[in-house]
XYZ file of C-alpha atoms in Angstrom:
571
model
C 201.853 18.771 -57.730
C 202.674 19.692 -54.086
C 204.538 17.552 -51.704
C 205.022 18.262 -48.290
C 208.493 17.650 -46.845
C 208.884 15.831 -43.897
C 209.426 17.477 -40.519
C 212.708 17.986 -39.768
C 214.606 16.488 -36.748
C 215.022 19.650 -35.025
C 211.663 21.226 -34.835
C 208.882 19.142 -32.478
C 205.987 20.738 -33.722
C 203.261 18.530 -33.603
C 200.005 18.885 -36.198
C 197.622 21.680 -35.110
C 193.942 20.718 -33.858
C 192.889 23.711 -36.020
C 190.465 23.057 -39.191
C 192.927 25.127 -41.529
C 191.801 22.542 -44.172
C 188.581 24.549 -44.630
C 190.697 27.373 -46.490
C 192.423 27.361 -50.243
C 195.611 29.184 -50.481
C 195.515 32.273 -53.015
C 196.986 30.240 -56.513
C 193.689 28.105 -56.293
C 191.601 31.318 -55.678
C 193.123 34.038 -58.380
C 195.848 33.364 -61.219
C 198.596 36.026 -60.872
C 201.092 36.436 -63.622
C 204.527 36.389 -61.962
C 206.792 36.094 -65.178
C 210.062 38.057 -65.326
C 208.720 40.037 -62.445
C 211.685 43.080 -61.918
C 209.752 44.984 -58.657
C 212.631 43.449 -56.288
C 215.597 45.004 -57.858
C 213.586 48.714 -57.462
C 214.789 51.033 -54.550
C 211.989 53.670 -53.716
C 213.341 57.228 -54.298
C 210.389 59.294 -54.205
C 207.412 59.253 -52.225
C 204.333 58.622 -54.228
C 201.041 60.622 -54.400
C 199.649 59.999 -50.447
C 195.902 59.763 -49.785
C 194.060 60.067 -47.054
C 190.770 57.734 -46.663
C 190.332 58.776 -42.959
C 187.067 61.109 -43.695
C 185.299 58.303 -45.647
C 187.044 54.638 -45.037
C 187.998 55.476 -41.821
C 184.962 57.273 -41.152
C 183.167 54.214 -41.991
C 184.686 51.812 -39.284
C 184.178 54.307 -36.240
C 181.571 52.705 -33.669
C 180.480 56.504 -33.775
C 181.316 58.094 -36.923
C 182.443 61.806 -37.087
C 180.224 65.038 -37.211
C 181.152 67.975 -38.911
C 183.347 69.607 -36.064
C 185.260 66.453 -35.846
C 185.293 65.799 -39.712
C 186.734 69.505 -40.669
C 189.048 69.305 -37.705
C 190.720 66.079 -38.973
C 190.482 67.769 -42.637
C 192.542 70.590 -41.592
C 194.900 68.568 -39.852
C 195.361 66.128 -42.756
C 195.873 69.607 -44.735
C 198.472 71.201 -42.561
C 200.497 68.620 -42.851
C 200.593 68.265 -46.682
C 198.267 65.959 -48.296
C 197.508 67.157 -51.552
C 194.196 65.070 -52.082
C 192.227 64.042 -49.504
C 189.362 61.311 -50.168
C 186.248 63.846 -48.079
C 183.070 61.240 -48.188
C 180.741 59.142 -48.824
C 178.006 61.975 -49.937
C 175.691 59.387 -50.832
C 175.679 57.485 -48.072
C 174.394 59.832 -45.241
C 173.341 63.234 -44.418
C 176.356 64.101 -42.171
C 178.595 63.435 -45.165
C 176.746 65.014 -47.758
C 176.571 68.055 -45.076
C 180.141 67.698 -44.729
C 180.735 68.307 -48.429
C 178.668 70.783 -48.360
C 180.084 72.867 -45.617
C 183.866 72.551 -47.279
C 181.941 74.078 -50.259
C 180.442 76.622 -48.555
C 182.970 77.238 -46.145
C 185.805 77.880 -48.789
C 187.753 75.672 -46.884
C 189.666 73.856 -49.564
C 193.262 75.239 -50.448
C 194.092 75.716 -54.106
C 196.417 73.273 -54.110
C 194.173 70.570 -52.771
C 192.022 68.088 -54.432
C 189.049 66.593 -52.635
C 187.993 63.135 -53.599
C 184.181 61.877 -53.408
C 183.102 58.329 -53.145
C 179.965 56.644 -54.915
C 179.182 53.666 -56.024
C 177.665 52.250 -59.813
C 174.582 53.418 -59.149
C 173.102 56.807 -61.233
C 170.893 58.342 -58.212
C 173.630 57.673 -55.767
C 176.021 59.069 -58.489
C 173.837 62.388 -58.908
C 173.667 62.750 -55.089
C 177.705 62.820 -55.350
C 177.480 65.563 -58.037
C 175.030 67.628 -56.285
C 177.666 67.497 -53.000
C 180.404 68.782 -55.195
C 179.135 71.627 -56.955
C 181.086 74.647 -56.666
C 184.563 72.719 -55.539
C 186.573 74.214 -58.584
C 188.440 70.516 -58.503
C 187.149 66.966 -57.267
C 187.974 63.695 -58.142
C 184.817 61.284 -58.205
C 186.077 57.726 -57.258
C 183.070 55.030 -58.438
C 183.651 51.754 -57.296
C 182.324 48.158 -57.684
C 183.079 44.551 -56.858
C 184.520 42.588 -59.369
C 185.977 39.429 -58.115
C 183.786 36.029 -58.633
C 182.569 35.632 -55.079
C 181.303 38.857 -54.928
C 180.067 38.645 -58.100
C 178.085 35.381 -57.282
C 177.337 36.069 -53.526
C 177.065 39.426 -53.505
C 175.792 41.057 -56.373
C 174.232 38.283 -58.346
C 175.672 39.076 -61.796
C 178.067 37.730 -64.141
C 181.035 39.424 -65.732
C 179.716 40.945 -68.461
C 177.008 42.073 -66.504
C 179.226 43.702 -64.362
C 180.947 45.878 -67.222
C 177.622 47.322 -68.169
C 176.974 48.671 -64.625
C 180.205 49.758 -64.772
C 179.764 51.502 -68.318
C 176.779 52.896 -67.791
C 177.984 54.520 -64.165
C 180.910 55.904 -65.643
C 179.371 57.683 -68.817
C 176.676 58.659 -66.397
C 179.530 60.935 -64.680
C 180.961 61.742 -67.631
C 177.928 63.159 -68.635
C 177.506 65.337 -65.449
C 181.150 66.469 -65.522
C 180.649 67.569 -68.863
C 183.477 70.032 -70.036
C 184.316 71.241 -66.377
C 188.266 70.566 -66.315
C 188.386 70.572 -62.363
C 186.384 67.337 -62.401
C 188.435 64.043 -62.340
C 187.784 60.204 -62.206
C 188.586 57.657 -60.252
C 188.160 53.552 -60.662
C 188.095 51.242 -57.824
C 187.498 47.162 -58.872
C 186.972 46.600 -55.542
C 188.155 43.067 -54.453
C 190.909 43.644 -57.489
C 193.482 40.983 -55.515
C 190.736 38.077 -55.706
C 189.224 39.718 -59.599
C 190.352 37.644 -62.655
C 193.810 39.724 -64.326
C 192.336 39.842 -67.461
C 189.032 41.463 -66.573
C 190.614 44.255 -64.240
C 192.452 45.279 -67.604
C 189.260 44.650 -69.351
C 187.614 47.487 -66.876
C 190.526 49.669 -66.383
C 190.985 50.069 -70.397
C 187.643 50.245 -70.961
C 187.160 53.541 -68.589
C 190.512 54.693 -70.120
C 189.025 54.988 -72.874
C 185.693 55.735 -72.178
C 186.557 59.023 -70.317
C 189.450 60.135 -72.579
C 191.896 59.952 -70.290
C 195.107 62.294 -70.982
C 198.413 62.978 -69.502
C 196.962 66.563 -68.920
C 193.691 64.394 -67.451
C 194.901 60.972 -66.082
C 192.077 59.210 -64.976
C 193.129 56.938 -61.582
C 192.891 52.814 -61.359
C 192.763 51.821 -57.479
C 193.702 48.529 -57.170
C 193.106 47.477 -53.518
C 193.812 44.545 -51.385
C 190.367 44.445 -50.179
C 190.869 41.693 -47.916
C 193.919 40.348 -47.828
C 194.805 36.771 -49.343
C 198.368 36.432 -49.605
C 202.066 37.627 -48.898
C 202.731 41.071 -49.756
C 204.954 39.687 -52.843
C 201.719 38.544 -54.494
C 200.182 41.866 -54.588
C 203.470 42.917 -55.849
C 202.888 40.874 -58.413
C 199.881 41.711 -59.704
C 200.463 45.249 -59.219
C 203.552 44.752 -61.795
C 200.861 42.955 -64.323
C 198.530 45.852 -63.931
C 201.624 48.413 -64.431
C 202.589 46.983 -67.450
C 199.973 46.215 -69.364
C 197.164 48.805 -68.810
C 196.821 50.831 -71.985
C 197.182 54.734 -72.412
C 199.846 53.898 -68.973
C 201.379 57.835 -69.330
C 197.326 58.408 -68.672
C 196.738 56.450 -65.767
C 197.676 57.453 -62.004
C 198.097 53.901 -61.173
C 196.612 53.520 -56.534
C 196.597 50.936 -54.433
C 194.685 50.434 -51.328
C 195.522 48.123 -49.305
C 193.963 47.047 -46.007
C 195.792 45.111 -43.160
C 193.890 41.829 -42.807
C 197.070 39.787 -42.251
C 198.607 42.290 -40.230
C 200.716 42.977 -44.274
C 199.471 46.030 -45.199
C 202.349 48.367 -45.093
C 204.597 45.350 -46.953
C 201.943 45.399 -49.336
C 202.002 49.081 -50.145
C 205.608 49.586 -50.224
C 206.162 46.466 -52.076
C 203.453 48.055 -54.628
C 205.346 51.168 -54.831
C 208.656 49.039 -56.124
C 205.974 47.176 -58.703
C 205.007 50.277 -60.271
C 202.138 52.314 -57.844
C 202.316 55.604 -58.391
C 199.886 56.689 -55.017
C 198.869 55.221 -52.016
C 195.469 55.391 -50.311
C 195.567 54.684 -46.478
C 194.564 56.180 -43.082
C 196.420 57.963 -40.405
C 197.576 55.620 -37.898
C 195.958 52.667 -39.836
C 191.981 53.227 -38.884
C 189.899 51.282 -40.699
C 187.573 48.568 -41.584
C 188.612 44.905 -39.252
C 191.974 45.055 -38.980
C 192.347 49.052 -40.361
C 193.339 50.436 -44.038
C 197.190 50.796 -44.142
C 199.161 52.715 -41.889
C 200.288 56.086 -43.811
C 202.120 57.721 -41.011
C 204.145 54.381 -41.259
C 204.543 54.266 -44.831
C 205.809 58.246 -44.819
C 208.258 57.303 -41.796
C 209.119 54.731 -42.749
C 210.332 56.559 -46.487
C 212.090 59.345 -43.833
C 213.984 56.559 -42.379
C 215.646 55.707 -45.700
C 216.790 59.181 -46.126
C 213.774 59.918 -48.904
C 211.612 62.796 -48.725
C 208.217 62.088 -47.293
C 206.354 64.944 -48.357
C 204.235 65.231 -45.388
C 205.155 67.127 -42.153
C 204.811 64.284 -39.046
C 207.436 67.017 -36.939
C 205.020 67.178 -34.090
C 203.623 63.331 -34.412
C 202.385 64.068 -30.578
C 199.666 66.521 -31.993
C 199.036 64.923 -35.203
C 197.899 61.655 -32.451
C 196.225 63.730 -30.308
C 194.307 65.061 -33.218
C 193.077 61.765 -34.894
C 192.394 59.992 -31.310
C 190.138 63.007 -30.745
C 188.414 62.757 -34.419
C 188.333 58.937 -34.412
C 187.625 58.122 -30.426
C 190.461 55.156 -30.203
C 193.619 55.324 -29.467
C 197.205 55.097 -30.999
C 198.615 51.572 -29.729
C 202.085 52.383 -27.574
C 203.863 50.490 -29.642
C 203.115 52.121 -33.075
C 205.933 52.045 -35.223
C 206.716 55.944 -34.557
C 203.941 57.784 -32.502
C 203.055 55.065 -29.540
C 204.184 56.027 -26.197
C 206.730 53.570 -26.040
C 208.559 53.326 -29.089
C 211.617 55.644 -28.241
C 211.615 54.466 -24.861
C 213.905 51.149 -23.783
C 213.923 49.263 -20.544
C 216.355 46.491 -21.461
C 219.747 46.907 -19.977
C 221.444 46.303 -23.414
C 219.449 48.417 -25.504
C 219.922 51.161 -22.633
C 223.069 51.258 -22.672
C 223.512 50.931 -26.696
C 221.186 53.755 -26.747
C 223.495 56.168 -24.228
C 226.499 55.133 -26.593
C 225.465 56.088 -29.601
C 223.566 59.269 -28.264
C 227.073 60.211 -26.906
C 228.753 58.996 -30.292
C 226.057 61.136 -31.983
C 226.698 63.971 -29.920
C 230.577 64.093 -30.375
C 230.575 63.422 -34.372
C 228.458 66.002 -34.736
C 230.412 68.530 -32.998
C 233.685 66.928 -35.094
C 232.110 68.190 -37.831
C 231.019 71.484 -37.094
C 227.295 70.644 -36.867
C 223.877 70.855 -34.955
C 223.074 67.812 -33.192
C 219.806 67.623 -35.289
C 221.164 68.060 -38.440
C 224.078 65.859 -38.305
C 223.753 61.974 -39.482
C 222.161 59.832 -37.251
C 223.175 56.239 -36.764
C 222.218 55.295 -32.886
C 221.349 51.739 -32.215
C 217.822 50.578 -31.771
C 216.508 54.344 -32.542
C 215.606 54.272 -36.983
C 215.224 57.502 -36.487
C 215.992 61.159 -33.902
C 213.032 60.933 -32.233
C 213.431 64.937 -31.901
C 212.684 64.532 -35.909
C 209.037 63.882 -34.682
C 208.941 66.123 -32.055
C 210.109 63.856 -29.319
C 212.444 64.947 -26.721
C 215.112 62.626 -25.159
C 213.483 62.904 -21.714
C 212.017 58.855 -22.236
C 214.507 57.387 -24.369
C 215.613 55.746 -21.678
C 213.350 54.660 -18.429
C 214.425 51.853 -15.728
C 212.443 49.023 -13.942
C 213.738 45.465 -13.099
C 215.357 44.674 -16.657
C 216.999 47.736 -16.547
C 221.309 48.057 -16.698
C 223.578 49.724 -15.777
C 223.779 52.076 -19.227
C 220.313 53.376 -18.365
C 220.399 54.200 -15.196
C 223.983 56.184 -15.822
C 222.282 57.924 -18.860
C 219.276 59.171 -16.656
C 221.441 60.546 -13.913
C 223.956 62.459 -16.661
C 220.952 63.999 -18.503
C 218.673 64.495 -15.600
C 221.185 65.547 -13.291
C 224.414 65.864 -14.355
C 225.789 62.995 -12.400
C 228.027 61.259 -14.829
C 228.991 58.010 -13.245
C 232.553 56.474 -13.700
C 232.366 53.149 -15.958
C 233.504 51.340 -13.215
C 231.057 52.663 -10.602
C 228.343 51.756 -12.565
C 227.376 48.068 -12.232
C 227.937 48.504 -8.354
C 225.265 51.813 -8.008
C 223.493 49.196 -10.956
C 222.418 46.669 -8.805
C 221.409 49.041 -5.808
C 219.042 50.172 -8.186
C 218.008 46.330 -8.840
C 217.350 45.352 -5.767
C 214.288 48.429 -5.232
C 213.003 47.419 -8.694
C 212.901 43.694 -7.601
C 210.934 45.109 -4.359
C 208.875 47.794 -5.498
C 208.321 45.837 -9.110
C 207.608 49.370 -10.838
C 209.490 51.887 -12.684
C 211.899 54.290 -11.130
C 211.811 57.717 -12.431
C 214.803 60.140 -12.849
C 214.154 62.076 -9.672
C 214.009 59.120 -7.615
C 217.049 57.483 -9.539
C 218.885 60.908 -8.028
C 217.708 60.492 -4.264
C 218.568 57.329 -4.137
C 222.222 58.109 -5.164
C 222.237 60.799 -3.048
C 221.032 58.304 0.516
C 223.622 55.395 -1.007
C 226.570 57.657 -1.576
C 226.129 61.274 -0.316
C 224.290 60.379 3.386
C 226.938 60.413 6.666
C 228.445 57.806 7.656
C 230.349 56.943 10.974
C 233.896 58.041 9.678
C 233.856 61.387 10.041
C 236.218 64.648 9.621
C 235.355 67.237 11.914
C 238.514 69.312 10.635
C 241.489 68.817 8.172
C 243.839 70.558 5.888
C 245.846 69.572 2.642
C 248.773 70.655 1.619
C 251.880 70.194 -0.655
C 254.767 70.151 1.555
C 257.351 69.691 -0.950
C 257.280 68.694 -4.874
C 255.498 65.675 -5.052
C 254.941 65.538 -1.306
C 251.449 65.727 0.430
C 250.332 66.173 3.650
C 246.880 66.170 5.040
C 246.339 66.885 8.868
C 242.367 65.864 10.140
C 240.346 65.348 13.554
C 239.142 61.873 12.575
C 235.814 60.287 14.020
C 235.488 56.366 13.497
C 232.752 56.014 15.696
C 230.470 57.540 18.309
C 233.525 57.142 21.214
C 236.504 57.121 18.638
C 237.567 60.904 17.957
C 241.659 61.503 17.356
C 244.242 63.463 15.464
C 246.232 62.286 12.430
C 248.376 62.984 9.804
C 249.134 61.354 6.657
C 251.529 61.973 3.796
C 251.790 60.564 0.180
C 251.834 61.491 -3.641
C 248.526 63.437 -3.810
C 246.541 65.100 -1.172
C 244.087 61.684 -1.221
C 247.009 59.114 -0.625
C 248.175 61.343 2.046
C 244.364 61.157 3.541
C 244.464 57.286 3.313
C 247.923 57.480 5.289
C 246.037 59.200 7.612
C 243.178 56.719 8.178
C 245.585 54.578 8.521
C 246.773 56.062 11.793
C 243.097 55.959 13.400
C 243.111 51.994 12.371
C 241.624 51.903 8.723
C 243.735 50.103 5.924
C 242.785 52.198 3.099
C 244.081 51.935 -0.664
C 242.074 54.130 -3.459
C 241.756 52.082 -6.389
C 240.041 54.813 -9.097
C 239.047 58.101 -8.614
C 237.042 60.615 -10.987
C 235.291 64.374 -10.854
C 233.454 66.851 -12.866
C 231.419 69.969 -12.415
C 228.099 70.267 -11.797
C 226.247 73.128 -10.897
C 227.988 75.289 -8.623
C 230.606 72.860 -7.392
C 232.211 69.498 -8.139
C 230.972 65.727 -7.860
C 233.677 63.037 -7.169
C 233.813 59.496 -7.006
C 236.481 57.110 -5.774
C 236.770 53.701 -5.506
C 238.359 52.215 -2.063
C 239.614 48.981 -0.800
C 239.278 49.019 3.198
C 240.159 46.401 5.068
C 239.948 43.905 2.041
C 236.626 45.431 1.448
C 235.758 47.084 -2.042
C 233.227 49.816 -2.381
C 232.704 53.094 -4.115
C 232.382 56.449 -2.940
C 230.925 59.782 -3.818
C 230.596 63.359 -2.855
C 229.804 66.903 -3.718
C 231.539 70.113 -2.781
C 232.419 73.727 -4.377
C 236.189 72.378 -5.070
C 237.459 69.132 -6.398
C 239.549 68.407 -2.986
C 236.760 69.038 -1.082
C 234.823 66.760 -3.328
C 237.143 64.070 -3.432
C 238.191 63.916 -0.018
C 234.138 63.498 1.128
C 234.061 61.121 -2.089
C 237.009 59.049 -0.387
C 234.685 59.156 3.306
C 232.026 57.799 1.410
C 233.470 54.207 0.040
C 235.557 54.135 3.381
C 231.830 54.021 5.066
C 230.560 51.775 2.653
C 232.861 49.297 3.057
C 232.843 49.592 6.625
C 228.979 48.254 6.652
């Protein structure tokens, strides 16, 4: 018996209006053994066996299914990158993917080393349809499916379970009669609706078809378990993945599949999750096309193994062309936010993450030289980035992008990578909220280029101190002079000369002659280009501001760098 605790102090949800009493949670819909379960001690260290459903599930849920162009140009994509079996169609179902069959026959377009899978249901003239589409592939798996779970059985079909069996039987010696002796030909065994089916009639099934078609070690025969429709957390299909994995019979002859699809937004939990219960191959789409809410996500699932430092065993190095490739075949777009090929996922706006992001690139950048390695090959631990997005094909060019939320790390890391202006630390929160202030206005996105001219018009644009002509010089150890023509305003022109430590403190002395009270507080330089860029930070008058300017030395640099806070504090 279930008893509901009572709310706790701290949360004020109040009951929902919604009629969620209409639906039974899964333990009153299937039983699931869950006994000395071990799946969440396992670690996975190998990808398993990765199959594509795009051509036929996939295919299924366009709004305008594929022709052949757009079929065999998803095929060879799916092949390039390194599936090894690749469910091809339906041929039963329609002309164009009979046709489509047809032409990888004819065409000779299958590698050796791949095996195309065919889909047909329990039915013996939709099964010799499927046989006719195959002939000549020198390998095919034939994957016959049927519903098996008590509302389908009821609703759907109309039978009862040993009913259900005997389709099943007959189907499946049906094949095995067409396959005859031909050792290219494999099968494959879907109880579709397996999460909702009874535990004890998907062995029933399974074993049965073992046994039936003789599977082998040399000849496995496949069991596809799928989460039709989802009912339950991804640790229940775990579950009954683990029953399935140890207790179907002839196991060392059995390629044990799961397919799940995404109906509580779960899939990919569900097939990794399956992986650690014993699933030895996956069945998903690219991207996660599918019926309602898709099939599972494979580029996901193989990223997400790539992540973990495991082999994928598929090639996702150029994810940009692998999207452009399926939104062409499919007609629907990759969200933004996918987990590793949207627009946006290697791009941050936040100030944090932004400047988390330039810290650990530069981190990343300076261990790997420590150790005598490429930047791409070294290992990568950056914050908020699971992965190099060059690994994908990425560049670094929108890692990092500024609007309103922006900080002061991104906008510093733009104008060092863009441009080579490497802000001091200190500089950075004032030239920060300059940049604040036009995203507040314009309320859009400011890219690199214009992040650069508008440094250039806050700290690089004349100002009304002026130095028509001066000279520096070490008069002595340790003694400077500098000797300018000074303009403070449009009537103000004079002569001074200052002395101090360093040719800069000498040029504050000398504003102080033409009436400026000038102390430099930080200063800072590198090359760029042809020349130098220098910053310094000046108090004048009581008045704090920072500075900056470009010239082919460092003094010359410096001393316009020095002009420039002297003006900005002046407004």
């Amino acid at each position: 018996m279930t008893t509901t605790a009572p709310q706790p102090l701290w949360n004020p949800q109040r009951p929902s209006p919604m009629p969620y009493h209409r639906y039974r949670p899964f333990q009153e819909r299937v039983n699931v053994h869950a006994t000395d379960r071990s799946w969440p001690s396992v670690r996975i260290e190998r990808a398993p066996l990765w199959v594509p459903v795009d051509l036929r599930d996939g295919n299924q849920s366009l709004a305008e299914p594929m022709d052949t162009p757009r079929k065999r140009r998803l095929f060879d994509l799916l092949v390039s990158v390194g599936f090894k079996e690749i469910e091809v169609g339906y041929p039963s179902a329609s002309r164009t993917d009979f046709d489509f069959v047809r032409h990888l026959v004819t065409a000779d377009a299958v590698p050796d080393d791949v095996t195309p899978v065919v889909f047909t249901p329990a039915r013996r003239e939709l099964i010799d349809r499927t046989f006719e589409a195959i002939e000549g592939l020198p390998r095919a798996v034939v994957h016959l499916y049927m519903a098996t779970s008590p509302v389908w059985r009821q609703v759907v079909l109309g039978r009862d379970r040993e009913q259900v069996w005997h389709a099943v039987r007959e189907a499946a010696e049906h094949m095995a009669r067409l396959a005859g002796d031909t050792a290219g030909v494999r099968f494959q065994f879907s109880p579709e609706t397996f999460n909702l089916t009874e535990p004890d009639f998907v062995l029933q099934l399974c074993d049965g078809l073992t046994e039936l078609w003789d599977a082998s070690p040399d000849r496995p025969v496949t069991h596809n378990l799928p989460a039709t429709v989802e009912i339950a957390t991804p640790n229940v299909y775990a579950d009954q993945i683990e029953y399935a994995h140890r207790n179907l019979s002839r196991r060392d002859a059995v390629i044990l599949s799961v397919h799940p699809h995404n109906d509580r937004g779960t899939g990919v939990a569900c097939a990794e999750l399956a992986v650690l219960a014993g699933a030895q191959r996956v069945e998903g789409c690219l991207f996660g096309n599918g019926e309602r809410t898709g099939n599972v996500d494979l580029v996901t699932l193989a990223l997400n193994l790539h992540a973990q430092g495991v082999d994928p065993m598929v090639d996702f190095r150029d994810i940009d062309a692998v999207r452009e490739t399926v939104e062409h075949c499919n007609r629907l777009p990759v969200h933004p936010r996918h987990p590793y090929a949207g627009d946006l996922v290697y791009t941050a706006f936040s100030g944090t993450h932004q400047d988390a992001i330039s810290k650990g690139l530069a981190h990343h950048a300076r261990q790997a030289a420590e150790r005598g390695l490429a930047k791409e090959s070294a290992p990568w631990s950056v914050p908020y980035l699971p992965i190099d997005p060059a690994d994908v094909g990425r560049s670094y060019e929108a890692v990092i992008r500024v609007n309103s939320q922006s900080g002061k790390g991104g906008m510093a890391y733009l104008l060092r990578t863009h441009h080579g202006i490497d802000l001091p630390a200190r500089m950075r929160p004032e030239f920060s909220r300059v940049v604040q202030e036009v995203t507040d206005d314009g309320g859009r996105e400011v890219a690199p280029k214009e992040l650069y001219d508008l440094f250039r018009e806050v700290y690089l644009a004349d100002g009304e101190v002026r130095l028509h002509a001066w000279s520096a010089q070490e008069v002595e150890p340790g003694v400077h002079s500098f000797v300018a023509t000074v303009q403070t305003d449009e009537d103000r022109t004079g002569d001074y000369e200052g002395t101090g430590g360093g040719p800069l403190t000498a040029l504050a002395d000398a504003l102080t002659g033409a009436g400026l009270t000038v102390q430099i507080l930080d200063h800072a330089d590198h090359p760029t280009g042809d020349g130098v860029t220098a910053y310094a930070e000046c108090r004048v008058d009581g008045v704090t501001a920072w500075g900056a300017g470009e010239g082919p030395s460092a003094l010359i640099a410096s001393v316009r760098a020095v002009l420039s806070a002297v003006n900005r504090a002046l407004r």
